[in-house]
PDB file of C-alpha atoms in Angstrom:
ATOM      1  CA  MET C  29    -132.029  56.209   1.416  1.00  0.00           C
ATOM      2  CA  THR C  30    -133.123  53.988   4.679  1.00  0.00           C
ATOM      3  CA  THR C  31    -131.169  54.712   8.016  1.00  0.00           C
ATOM      4  CA  SER C  32    -127.862  52.853   8.522  1.00  0.00           C
ATOM      5  CA  PHE C  33    -127.430  49.697  10.495  1.00  0.00           C
ATOM      6  CA  LEU C  34    -123.421  49.848  10.573  1.00  0.00           C
ATOM      7  CA  GLU C  35    -121.201  53.038  10.048  1.00  0.00           C
ATOM      8  CA  GLY C  36    -117.842  52.757   8.868  1.00  0.00           C
ATOM      9  CA  GLU C  37    -114.847  55.223   7.926  1.00  0.00           C
ATOM     10  CA  ARG C  38    -116.201  54.908   3.757  1.00  0.00           C
ATOM     11  CA  LEU C  39    -119.076  52.524   4.053  1.00  0.00           C
ATOM     12  CA  VAL C  40    -122.758  52.512   5.193  1.00  0.00           C
ATOM     13  CA  LEU C  41    -124.542  49.132   5.812  1.00  0.00           C
ATOM     14  CA  ARG C  42    -128.063  49.155   5.837  1.00  0.00           C
ATOM     15  CA  GLY C  43    -130.741  47.146   4.791  1.00  0.00           C
ATOM     16  CA  LEU C  44    -131.698  46.378   1.434  1.00  0.00           C
ATOM     17  CA  THR C  45    -134.807  47.951  -0.197  1.00  0.00           C
ATOM     18  CA  LEU C  46    -136.778  47.860  -2.942  1.00  0.00           C
ATOM     19  CA  GLU C  47    -135.336  50.990  -4.716  1.00  0.00           C
ATOM     20  CA  ASP C  48    -132.268  49.184  -4.586  1.00  0.00           C
ATOM     21  CA  ALA C  49    -133.773  46.648  -7.419  1.00  0.00           C
ATOM     22  CA  GLU C  50    -134.356  49.721  -9.522  1.00  0.00           C
ATOM     23  CA  GLY C  51    -130.378  50.443  -9.412  1.00  0.00           C
ATOM     24  CA  PRO C  52    -127.322  48.498 -10.979  1.00  0.00           C
ATOM     25  CA  TYR C  53    -128.182  45.592  -8.755  1.00  0.00           C
ATOM     26  CA  PRO C  54    -129.263  43.538 -10.688  1.00  0.00           C
ATOM     27  CA  GLY C  55    -127.007  43.782 -13.563  1.00  0.00           C
ATOM     28  CA  TRP C  56    -124.370  42.886 -11.064  1.00  0.00           C
ATOM     29  CA  LEU C  57    -126.001  39.205 -11.009  1.00  0.00           C
ATOM     30  CA  ASP C  58    -125.685  38.560 -14.792  1.00  0.00           C
ATOM     31  CA  ASP C  59    -121.961  40.169 -15.255  1.00  0.00           C
ATOM     32  CA  GLU C  60    -119.792  37.212 -15.485  1.00  0.00           C
ATOM     33  CA  ALA C  61    -116.547  39.358 -14.493  1.00  0.00           C
ATOM     34  CA  VAL C  62    -118.704  40.266 -11.119  1.00  0.00           C
ATOM     35  CA  CYS C  63    -119.737  36.992 -10.549  1.00  0.00           C
ATOM     36  CA  ARG C  64    -116.702  34.941 -11.321  1.00  0.00           C
ATOM     37  CA  GLY C  65    -116.202  33.779  -8.141  1.00  0.00           C
ATOM     38  CA  ASN C  66    -119.859  32.263  -7.251  1.00  0.00           C
ATOM     39  CA  GLY C  67    -122.657  30.623  -9.579  1.00  0.00           C
ATOM     40  CA  HIS C  68    -124.762  34.108  -9.731  1.00  0.00           C
ATOM     41  CA  HIS C  69    -124.924  34.564 -13.429  1.00  0.00           C
ATOM     42  CA  LEU C  70    -125.783  31.059 -14.167  1.00  0.00           C
ATOM     43  CA  PHE C  71    -129.386  32.161 -14.323  1.00  0.00           C
ATOM     44  CA  PRO C  72    -131.455  35.078 -15.401  1.00  0.00           C
ATOM     45  CA  TYR C  73    -131.520  37.932 -12.743  1.00  0.00           C
ATOM     46  CA  GLY C  74    -133.853  41.076 -13.473  1.00  0.00           C
ATOM     47  CA  ARG C  75    -135.482  43.642 -10.835  1.00  0.00           C
ATOM     48  CA  GLU C  76    -138.308  40.946  -9.998  1.00  0.00           C
ATOM     49  CA  GLN C  77    -135.759  38.370  -8.630  1.00  0.00           C
ATOM     50  CA  ALA C  78    -134.077  41.044  -7.003  1.00  0.00           C
ATOM     51  CA  ARG C  79    -137.444  42.074  -5.445  1.00  0.00           C
ATOM     52  CA  GLU C  80    -137.898  38.905  -4.327  1.00  0.00           C
ATOM     53  CA  PHE C  81    -134.552  38.618  -3.121  1.00  0.00           C
ATOM     54  CA  ILE C  82    -134.933  41.692  -1.054  1.00  0.00           C
ATOM     55  CA  ARG C  83    -138.070  40.984   0.069  1.00  0.00           C
ATOM     56  CA  SER C  84    -136.839  37.803   1.655  1.00  0.00           C
ATOM     57  CA  THR C  85    -134.144  39.040   3.396  1.00  0.00           C
ATOM     58  CA  TRP C  86    -136.669  41.531   5.500  1.00  0.00           C
ATOM     59  CA  ASN C  87    -137.815  38.864   7.404  1.00  0.00           C
ATOM     60  CA  ASP C  88    -135.480  35.973   7.491  1.00  0.00           C
ATOM     61  CA  ARG C  89    -134.034  35.560  11.242  1.00  0.00           C
ATOM     62  CA  SER C  90    -130.991  33.217   9.951  1.00  0.00           C
ATOM     63  CA  ALA C  91    -128.999  35.951   7.773  1.00  0.00           C
ATOM     64  CA  VAL C  92    -128.389  39.803   8.231  1.00  0.00           C
ATOM     65  CA  THR C  93    -127.890  41.034   4.568  1.00  0.00           C
ATOM     66  CA  LEU C  94    -127.140  44.711   4.110  1.00  0.00           C
ATOM     67  CA  ALA C  95    -126.461  46.799   1.165  1.00  0.00           C
ATOM     68  CA  MET C  96    -123.006  48.455   1.090  1.00  0.00           C
ATOM     69  CA  VAL C  97    -123.415  51.928   0.509  1.00  0.00           C
ATOM     70  CA  LEU C  98    -120.740  54.644  -0.503  1.00  0.00           C
ATOM     71  CA  ARG C  99    -120.995  57.544   2.468  1.00  0.00           C
ATOM     72  CA  GLU C 100    -120.151  60.077  -0.444  1.00  0.00           C
ATOM     73  CA  GLY C 101    -122.629  59.921  -3.041  1.00  0.00           C
ATOM     74  CA  GLN C 102    -125.046  57.454  -1.338  1.00  0.00           C
ATOM     75  CA  ARG C 103    -124.168  55.044  -3.681  1.00  0.00           C
ATOM     76  CA  HIS C 104    -125.162  51.351  -3.542  1.00  0.00           C
ATOM     77  CA  ILE C 105    -121.750  49.164  -4.459  1.00  0.00           C
ATOM     78  CA  GLY C 106    -122.632  45.835  -3.285  1.00  0.00           C
ATOM     79  CA  ASN C 107    -124.296  43.632  -0.746  1.00  0.00           C
ATOM     80  CA  VAL C 108    -122.595  41.924   2.397  1.00  0.00           C
ATOM     81  CA  ALA C 109    -124.216  38.957   4.228  1.00  0.00           C
ATOM     82  CA  LEU C 110    -124.010  36.722   7.448  1.00  0.00           C
ATOM     83  CA  GLN C 111    -125.892  33.879   6.244  1.00  0.00           C
ATOM     84  CA  HIS C 112    -126.901  30.692   8.001  1.00  0.00           C
ATOM     85  CA  ILE C 113    -126.894  31.942  11.398  1.00  0.00           C
ATOM     86  CA  HIS C 114    -127.085  29.163  13.554  1.00  0.00           C
ATOM     87  CA  PRO C 115    -128.040  29.953  17.445  1.00  0.00           C
ATOM     88  CA  VAL C 116    -127.381  26.876  19.016  1.00  0.00           C
ATOM     89  CA  HIS C 117    -123.776  26.233  17.189  1.00  0.00           C
ATOM     90  CA  ARG C 118    -123.708  30.177  17.197  1.00  0.00           C
ATOM     91  CA  THR C 119    -121.945  30.252  13.777  1.00  0.00           C
ATOM     92  CA  ALA C 120    -122.649  32.390  10.800  1.00  0.00           C
ATOM     93  CA  GLU C 121    -121.301  32.094   7.187  1.00  0.00           C
ATOM     94  CA  PHE C 122    -119.832  35.368   5.280  1.00  0.00           C
ATOM     95  CA  ALA C 123    -120.969  36.256   2.193  1.00  0.00           C
ATOM     96  CA  ILE C 124    -120.069  39.398  -0.484  1.00  0.00           C
ATOM     97  CA  LEU C 125    -121.098  40.662  -3.666  1.00  0.00           C
ATOM     98  CA  LEU C 126    -119.033  43.636  -4.592  1.00  0.00           C
ATOM     99  CA  GLY C 127    -120.919  45.090  -7.675  1.00  0.00           C
ATOM    100  CA  ASP C 128    -119.713  48.122  -8.487  1.00  0.00           C
ATOM    101  CA  ARG C 129    -116.575  47.543 -10.639  1.00  0.00           C
ATOM    102  CA  GLU C 130    -115.640  50.681 -10.064  1.00  0.00           C
ATOM    103  CA  CYS C 131    -115.129  49.908  -6.336  1.00  0.00           C
ATOM    104  CA  TRP C 132    -112.579  46.917  -6.593  1.00  0.00           C
ATOM    105  CA  GLY C 133    -109.345  46.737  -5.045  1.00  0.00           C
ATOM    106  CA  LYS C 134    -109.639  49.789  -2.496  1.00  0.00           C
ATOM    107  CA  GLY C 135    -110.490  48.027   0.430  1.00  0.00           C
ATOM    108  CA  TYR C 136    -114.582  48.303   0.720  1.00  0.00           C
ATOM    109  CA  GLY C 137    -114.816  44.642   0.977  1.00  0.00           C
ATOM    110  CA  ARG C 138    -112.646  44.657   4.077  1.00  0.00           C
ATOM    111  CA  GLU C 139    -114.156  47.784   5.350  1.00  0.00           C
ATOM    112  CA  ALA C 140    -117.700  45.921   5.136  1.00  0.00           C
ATOM    113  CA  GLY C 141    -116.593  42.265   6.153  1.00  0.00           C
ATOM    114  CA  LEU C 142    -115.046  44.140   9.797  1.00  0.00           C
ATOM    115  CA  LEU C 143    -117.977  45.535  10.313  1.00  0.00           C
ATOM    116  CA  LEU C 144    -120.269  42.866   9.886  1.00  0.00           C
ATOM    117  CA  CYS C 145    -117.954  40.367  11.684  1.00  0.00           C
ATOM    118  CA  CYS C 146    -117.679  42.574  14.533  1.00  0.00           C
ATOM    119  CA  HIS C 147    -121.216  42.680  14.502  1.00  0.00           C
ATOM    120  CA  GLY C 148    -121.866  39.415  14.464  1.00  0.00           C
ATOM    121  CA  PHE C 149    -119.418  38.781  17.426  1.00  0.00           C
ATOM    122  CA  ARG C 150    -120.668  41.243  19.516  1.00  0.00           C
ATOM    123  CA  ALA C 151    -124.158  41.932  18.994  1.00  0.00           C
ATOM    124  CA  LEU C 152    -125.408  38.195  17.912  1.00  0.00           C
ATOM    125  CA  GLN C 153    -122.829  36.425  20.099  1.00  0.00           C
ATOM    126  CA  LEU C 154    -121.411  34.347  17.347  1.00  0.00           C
ATOM    127  CA  HIS C 155    -118.717  31.962  18.272  1.00  0.00           C
ATOM    128  CA  ARG C 156    -117.316  31.475  14.634  1.00  0.00           C
ATOM    129  CA  VAL C 157    -117.918  32.890  11.323  1.00  0.00           C
ATOM    130  CA  GLY C 158    -116.721  31.114   7.715  1.00  0.00           C
ATOM    131  CA  CYS C 159    -116.830  30.985   4.234  1.00  0.00           C
ATOM    132  CA  GLY C 160    -115.951  29.028   0.973  1.00  0.00           C
ATOM    133  CA  THR C 161    -114.460  30.063  -2.116  1.00  0.00           C
ATOM    134  CA  PHE C 162    -113.560  28.551  -5.134  1.00  0.00           C
ATOM    135  CA  GLU C 163    -109.770  28.009  -5.256  1.00  0.00           C
ATOM    136  CA  ASP C 164    -109.109  30.857  -8.278  1.00  0.00           C
ATOM    137  CA  ASN C 165    -110.655  33.333  -6.290  1.00  0.00           C
ATOM    138  CA  GLY C 166    -107.774  34.970  -5.202  1.00  0.00           C
ATOM    139  CA  GLY C 167    -110.017  38.132  -4.318  1.00  0.00           C
ATOM    140  CA  MET C 168    -111.900  36.144  -1.453  1.00  0.00           C
ATOM    141  CA  ARG C 169    -109.278  34.489  -0.070  1.00  0.00           C
ATOM    142  CA  GLY C 170    -107.100  37.165   0.002  1.00  0.00           C
ATOM    143  CA  LEU C 171    -110.166  39.117   1.775  1.00  0.00           C
ATOM    144  CA  ALA C 172    -111.098  35.799   4.313  1.00  0.00           C
ATOM    145  CA  ARG C 173    -107.342  36.413   5.358  1.00  0.00           C
ATOM    146  CA  ALA C 174    -107.824  40.409   5.727  1.00  0.00           C
ATOM    147  CA  LEU C 175    -110.858  39.757   7.987  1.00  0.00           C
ATOM    148  CA  GLY C 176    -108.674  37.051  10.204  1.00  0.00           C
ATOM    149  CA  MET C 177    -109.701  34.108   8.838  1.00  0.00           C
ATOM    150  CA  LYS C 178    -107.779  30.827   8.717  1.00  0.00           C
ATOM    151  CA  GLU C 179    -108.087  28.520   5.786  1.00  0.00           C
ATOM    152  CA  GLU C 180    -109.466  25.353   7.510  1.00  0.00           C
ATOM    153  CA  GLY C 181    -109.612  22.682   4.650  1.00  0.00           C
ATOM    154  CA  ARG C 182    -110.872  22.074   1.249  1.00  0.00           C
ATOM    155  CA  ARG C 183    -113.826  20.237  -0.330  1.00  0.00           C
ATOM    156  CA  ARG C 184    -112.509  18.316  -3.657  1.00  0.00           C
ATOM    157  CA  GLN C 185    -113.928  18.948  -6.468  1.00  0.00           C
ATOM    158  CA  ALA C 186    -117.321  20.275  -4.844  1.00  0.00           C
ATOM    159  CA  VAL C 187    -117.995  22.361  -7.928  1.00  0.00           C
ATOM    160  CA  TRP C 188    -118.451  22.572 -11.392  1.00  0.00           C
ATOM    161  CA  LYS C 189    -116.817  25.624 -13.391  1.00  0.00           C
ATOM    162  CA  ASP C 190    -115.839  26.357 -16.407  1.00  0.00           C
ATOM    163  CA  GLY C 191    -115.780  22.874 -17.592  1.00  0.00           C
ATOM    164  CA  ARG C 192    -114.326  21.137 -14.626  1.00  0.00           C
ATOM    165  CA  TYR C 193    -114.096  20.611 -11.614  1.00  0.00           C
ATOM    166  CA  VAL C 194    -112.919  23.067  -8.753  1.00  0.00           C
ATOM    167  CA  ASP C 195    -111.862  22.820  -4.717  1.00  0.00           C
ATOM    168  CA  VAL C 196    -113.892  24.827  -2.620  1.00  0.00           C
ATOM    169  CA  VAL C 197    -111.133  26.330   0.166  1.00  0.00           C
ATOM    170  CA  GLU C 198    -112.850  26.776   3.461  1.00  0.00           C
ATOM    171  CA  PHE C 199    -112.039  29.987   6.082  1.00  0.00           C
ATOM    172  CA  GLY C 200    -112.854  30.631   9.250  1.00  0.00           C
ATOM    173  CA  VAL C 201    -112.637  32.906  12.455  1.00  0.00           C
ATOM    174  CA  LEU C 202    -113.306  32.348  16.099  1.00  0.00           C
ATOM    175  CA  ALA C 203    -114.606  35.544  17.910  1.00  0.00           C
ATOM    176  CA  GLU C 204    -111.424  35.040  20.520  1.00  0.00           C
ATOM    177  CA  GLU C 205    -109.040  35.296  16.883  1.00  0.00           C
ATOM    178  CA  PHE C 206    -110.837  38.147  15.607  1.00  0.00           C
ATOM    179  CA  PHE C 207    -110.475  40.466  18.969  1.00  0.00           C
ATOM    180  CA  GLU C 208    -106.945  39.371  19.388  1.00  0.00           C
ATOM    181  CA  GLN C 209    -106.102  40.571  16.025  1.00  0.00           C
ATOM    182  CA  PHE C 210    -108.412  43.588  15.784  1.00  0.00           C
ATOM    183  CA  GLY C 211    -108.676  44.726  19.333  1.00  0.00           C
ATOM    184  CA  HIS C 212    -111.241  43.864  21.954  1.00  0.00           C
ATOM    185  CA  GLN C 213    -113.734  46.803  20.433  1.00  0.00           C
ATOM    186  CA  GLY C 214    -113.025  45.554  16.959  1.00  0.00           C
ATOM    187  CA  PRO C 215    -113.809  48.202  14.510  1.00  0.00           C
ATOM    188  CA  LYS C 216    -115.448  50.913  15.464  1.00  0.00           C
ATOM    189  CA  GLU C 217    -119.174  50.518  14.684  1.00  0.00           C
TER     190      GLU C 217
END
């Protein structure tokens, strides 16, 4: 395992490694249940695609993409990212893939999201972090709210899913709102 980048109570966030492509990660993107809130499972995804993606994250200055690893047992359970980082507007998009189904509903997404958003606001000096999700993705809508995000609007019939068009709901949080809700220092890094 590589050195941690951010550390929480139960999670370590670290850079993705080629070894991650040899574990369960590639299979998550072919799992319809894991990907029902995104479009990843629409195309086959194997170890080589995972390796290509991992390599692409290493020098990408427009994103911070990290593996979510359980402190206990060092198990890779998902990935989390701030992507589309805009240096002028100081904005980014939050994204998460919690691939290990055994870890669903246990607060790992919130812990990873708080760590990464806090890093974005503190270290990257972001002004705003947002995300968008399908209207029927209750888990991501709940996570966005748990990260202090407010619903900002919706893109009507923006995505073709399951034989029909669905809306994408947009959320966002400003740095001042985040620190007001979670304290000036934010969660412990």
